Amino acid sequence: MKIYTKTGDKGLTSLIGGTRVPKNSLRIECYGTVDELNSHIGLVRDQEVNASRRLLLKEIQDRLFTMGSALAADPEKSKMKLPDLHAADVALLEDEMDRLNLELPELRAFILPGGHPAVSHAHVARCVCRRAERLVIHLAEDSFVADLVVVYLNRLSDFLFVLSRAMAHELGVEEVTWQARL
């Protein structure tokens, strides 16, 4: 089977359901950004400090793939049965954040990305997640997007922040705090 089809050579692609749209459409930007986020989560998962969290991070990647398939479907024409997100997926992120927070010092300042390359990767993933969330909210203004997609992205960005703090703590590196210049 060939990977290339040449059907996108003129700047169009197909949604699930067959609708052809420009590759720069908001829907494509949404699931493309979720795909980018998924790649960053893979990089975070591959950090040695996350050895005990690899299954959790793979679960998150699976949910992002689920989200991507929903975003790649034409809500008007797709009849394909697609996997979907569940409230339990959001609860998992919340439970993991609560568990990680038990081990962390109280947050007393804004945290700047950095301190260790692994921590910085988690912060990059958090920023991409926030961008995905903004794009999906924009898409939802004009097209159907399941509510849990936005909720999951919002909670995932929070989780990635807490994860970055936990990684810094476990690596024994000082968190980089913002010092306001007044």
Coordinates of C-alpha atoms in Angstrom, one line a residue:
M1 CA 0.0 0.0 0.0
K2 CA 1.3 3.4 -0.9
I3 CA 1.3 6.2 1.6
Y4 CA 0.9 8.9 -0.9
T5 CA -2.3 9.4 -2.8
K6 CA -1.7 12.7 -4.6
T7 CA -5.3 13.7 -3.8
G8 CA -4.0 16.6 -1.6
D9 CA -1.6 18.1 -4.1
K10 CA -4.0 21.0 -4.8
G11 CA -4.3 21.9 -1.1
L12 CA -7.5 20.0 -0.3
T13 CA -8.0 17.0 2.0
S14 CA -11.0 14.8 2.9
L15 CA -12.7 14.7 6.3
I16 CA -14.2 11.4 7.5
G17 CA -17.5 11.5 5.7
G18 CA -15.9 12.5 2.4
T19 CA -16.2 16.3 2.5
R20 CA -13.2 18.0 0.8
V21 CA -11.9 21.0 2.6
P22 CA -8.8 23.2 2.3
K23 CA -5.8 22.0 4.3
N24 CA -5.8 25.4 6.1
S25 CA -9.4 25.1 7.3
L26 CA -10.0 25.5 11.0
R27 CA -11.0 21.9 11.5
I28 CA -7.8 20.7 9.9
E29 CA -5.8 23.1 12.1
C30 CA -7.6 21.7 15.1
Y31 CA -6.8 18.1 14.6
G32 CA -3.4 18.9 13.2
T33 CA -2.6 20.7 16.5
V34 CA -3.9 17.8 18.5
D35 CA -1.6 15.6 16.5
E36 CA 1.3 17.9 17.2
L37 CA 0.4 17.7 20.9
N38 CA 0.3 14.0 20.7
S39 CA 3.9 14.0 19.4
H40 CA 5.0 16.2 22.2
I41 CA 3.3 13.9 24.7
G42 CA 5.3 11.1 23.1
L43 CA 8.5 13.0 23.8
V44 CA 7.5 13.6 27.4
R45 CA 6.6 9.9 27.7
D46 CA 10.1 9.0 26.5
Q47 CA 11.9 11.0 29.3
E48 CA 13.5 8.7 31.8
V49 CA 11.9 10.5 34.7
N50 CA 8.5 9.4 33.4
A51 CA 9.3 5.7 33.3
S52 CA 6.6 5.0 35.9
R53 CA 4.1 7.1 34.0
R54 CA 4.6 5.7 30.5
L55 CA 1.3 3.8 30.6
L56 CA -0.6 6.9 31.7
L57 CA 1.0 9.0 29.1
K58 CA 0.2 6.4 26.4
E59 CA -3.4 6.5 27.6
I60 CA -3.4 10.2 27.1
Q61 CA -2.0 9.8 23.6
D62 CA -4.8 7.3 22.9
R63 CA -7.4 9.8 24.0
L64 CA -5.8 12.5 21.8
F65 CA -6.0 10.1 18.9
T66 CA -9.7 9.6 19.8
M67 CA -10.1 13.4 19.8
G68 CA -8.3 13.8 16.5
S69 CA -10.7 11.3 14.8
A70 CA -13.7 13.2 16.1
L71 CA -12.3 16.5 14.9
A72 CA -11.4 14.9 11.5
A73 CA -15.0 13.8 10.9
D74 CA -17.6 16.0 9.1
P75 CA -20.2 16.4 11.8
E76 CA -22.9 16.7 9.0
K77 CA -22.0 13.8 6.8
S78 CA -19.9 11.2 8.7
K79 CA -21.9 8.1 9.5
M80 CA -18.8 6.2 10.7
K81 CA -18.9 5.0 14.4
L82 CA -15.9 6.7 16.1
P83 CA -14.5 6.3 19.6
D84 CA -15.4 9.0 21.9
L85 CA -14.2 10.6 25.2
H86 CA -15.8 9.8 28.5
A87 CA -16.1 11.7 31.7
A88 CA -13.8 9.1 33.3
D89 CA -11.0 10.3 30.9
V90 CA -11.2 13.7 32.5
A91 CA -11.5 12.2 36.0
L92 CA -8.3 10.2 35.4
L93 CA -6.4 13.5 34.7
E94 CA -7.9 15.1 37.8
D95 CA -7.0 12.1 40.0
E96 CA -3.4 12.0 38.7
M97 CA -3.0 15.8 39.3
D98 CA -4.3 15.4 42.9
R99 CA -1.9 12.5 43.5
L100 CA 1.1 14.4 42.1
N101 CA 0.2 17.5 44.0
L102 CA 0.5 15.7 47.3
E103 CA 4.2 15.3 46.8
L104 CA 4.8 18.9 45.6
P105 CA 5.7 22.0 47.6
E106 CA 3.0 24.7 47.7
L107 CA 3.0 26.9 44.6
R108 CA 4.0 30.4 45.7
A109 CA 5.1 31.9 42.4
F110 CA 4.6 31.7 38.7
I111 CA 6.8 29.1 37.2
L112 CA 8.9 29.7 34.1
P113 CA 9.5 26.8 31.7
G114 CA 13.0 25.3 32.2
G115 CA 15.3 23.9 34.8
H116 CA 15.9 20.6 32.9
P117 CA 15.3 19.5 29.3
A118 CA 12.6 16.9 30.4
V119 CA 10.7 19.6 32.3
S120 CA 10.9 22.0 29.3
H121 CA 9.4 19.3 27.1
A122 CA 6.4 19.1 29.4
H123 CA 6.0 22.8 29.3
V124 CA 6.1 22.8 25.5
A125 CA 3.4 20.1 25.4
R126 CA 1.3 22.3 27.8
C127 CA 1.6 25.3 25.5
V128 CA 0.6 23.2 22.4
C129 CA -2.3 21.9 24.5
R130 CA -3.5 25.4 25.2
R131 CA -3.3 26.3 21.5
A132 CA -5.3 23.2 20.6
E133 CA -7.9 24.2 23.2
R134 CA -8.2 27.8 21.8
L135 CA -8.5 26.4 18.3
V136 CA -11.2 23.9 19.2
I137 CA -13.2 26.5 21.1
H138 CA -13.1 28.7 18.0
L139 CA -14.2 25.7 15.8
A140 CA -17.1 25.0 18.3
E141 CA -18.5 28.5 17.6
D142 CA -19.6 27.4 14.1
S143 CA -19.5 23.6 14.1
F144 CA -20.3 20.7 16.4
V145 CA -17.6 19.7 18.8
A146 CA -18.4 17.5 21.7
D147 CA -18.2 19.4 25.0
L148 CA -15.7 16.8 26.5
V149 CA -13.1 17.7 23.8
V150 CA -12.7 21.2 25.3
V151 CA -12.9 19.9 28.9
Y152 CA -10.3 17.3 28.3
L153 CA -7.9 19.7 26.6
N154 CA -8.4 22.2 29.5
R155 CA -7.7 19.5 32.1
L156 CA -4.8 18.1 30.1
S157 CA -3.0 21.5 30.1
D158 CA -3.4 21.6 33.9
F159 CA -2.1 18.1 34.2
L160 CA 0.9 18.9 32.0
F161 CA 1.7 21.9 34.3
V162 CA 1.5 19.7 37.4
L163 CA 3.5 17.0 35.6
S164 CA 6.3 19.5 34.8
R165 CA 6.4 20.4 38.5
A166 CA 6.5 16.8 39.5
M167 CA 9.3 16.1 37.0
A168 CA 11.4 18.9 38.4
H169 CA 10.8 17.7 41.9
E170 CA 11.7 14.1 41.1
L171 CA 14.8 15.2 39.1
G172 CA 15.9 17.4 42.0
V173 CA 16.1 20.5 40.0
E174 CA 14.9 23.9 41.2
E175 CA 11.8 25.3 39.6
V176 CA 12.5 28.5 37.7
T177 CA 10.2 31.2 39.2
W178 CA 9.3 34.4 37.6
Q179 CA 10.7 37.5 39.3
A180 CA 8.5 40.5 38.3
R181 CA 10.5 43.6 37.6
L182 CA 8.7 46.5 39.1

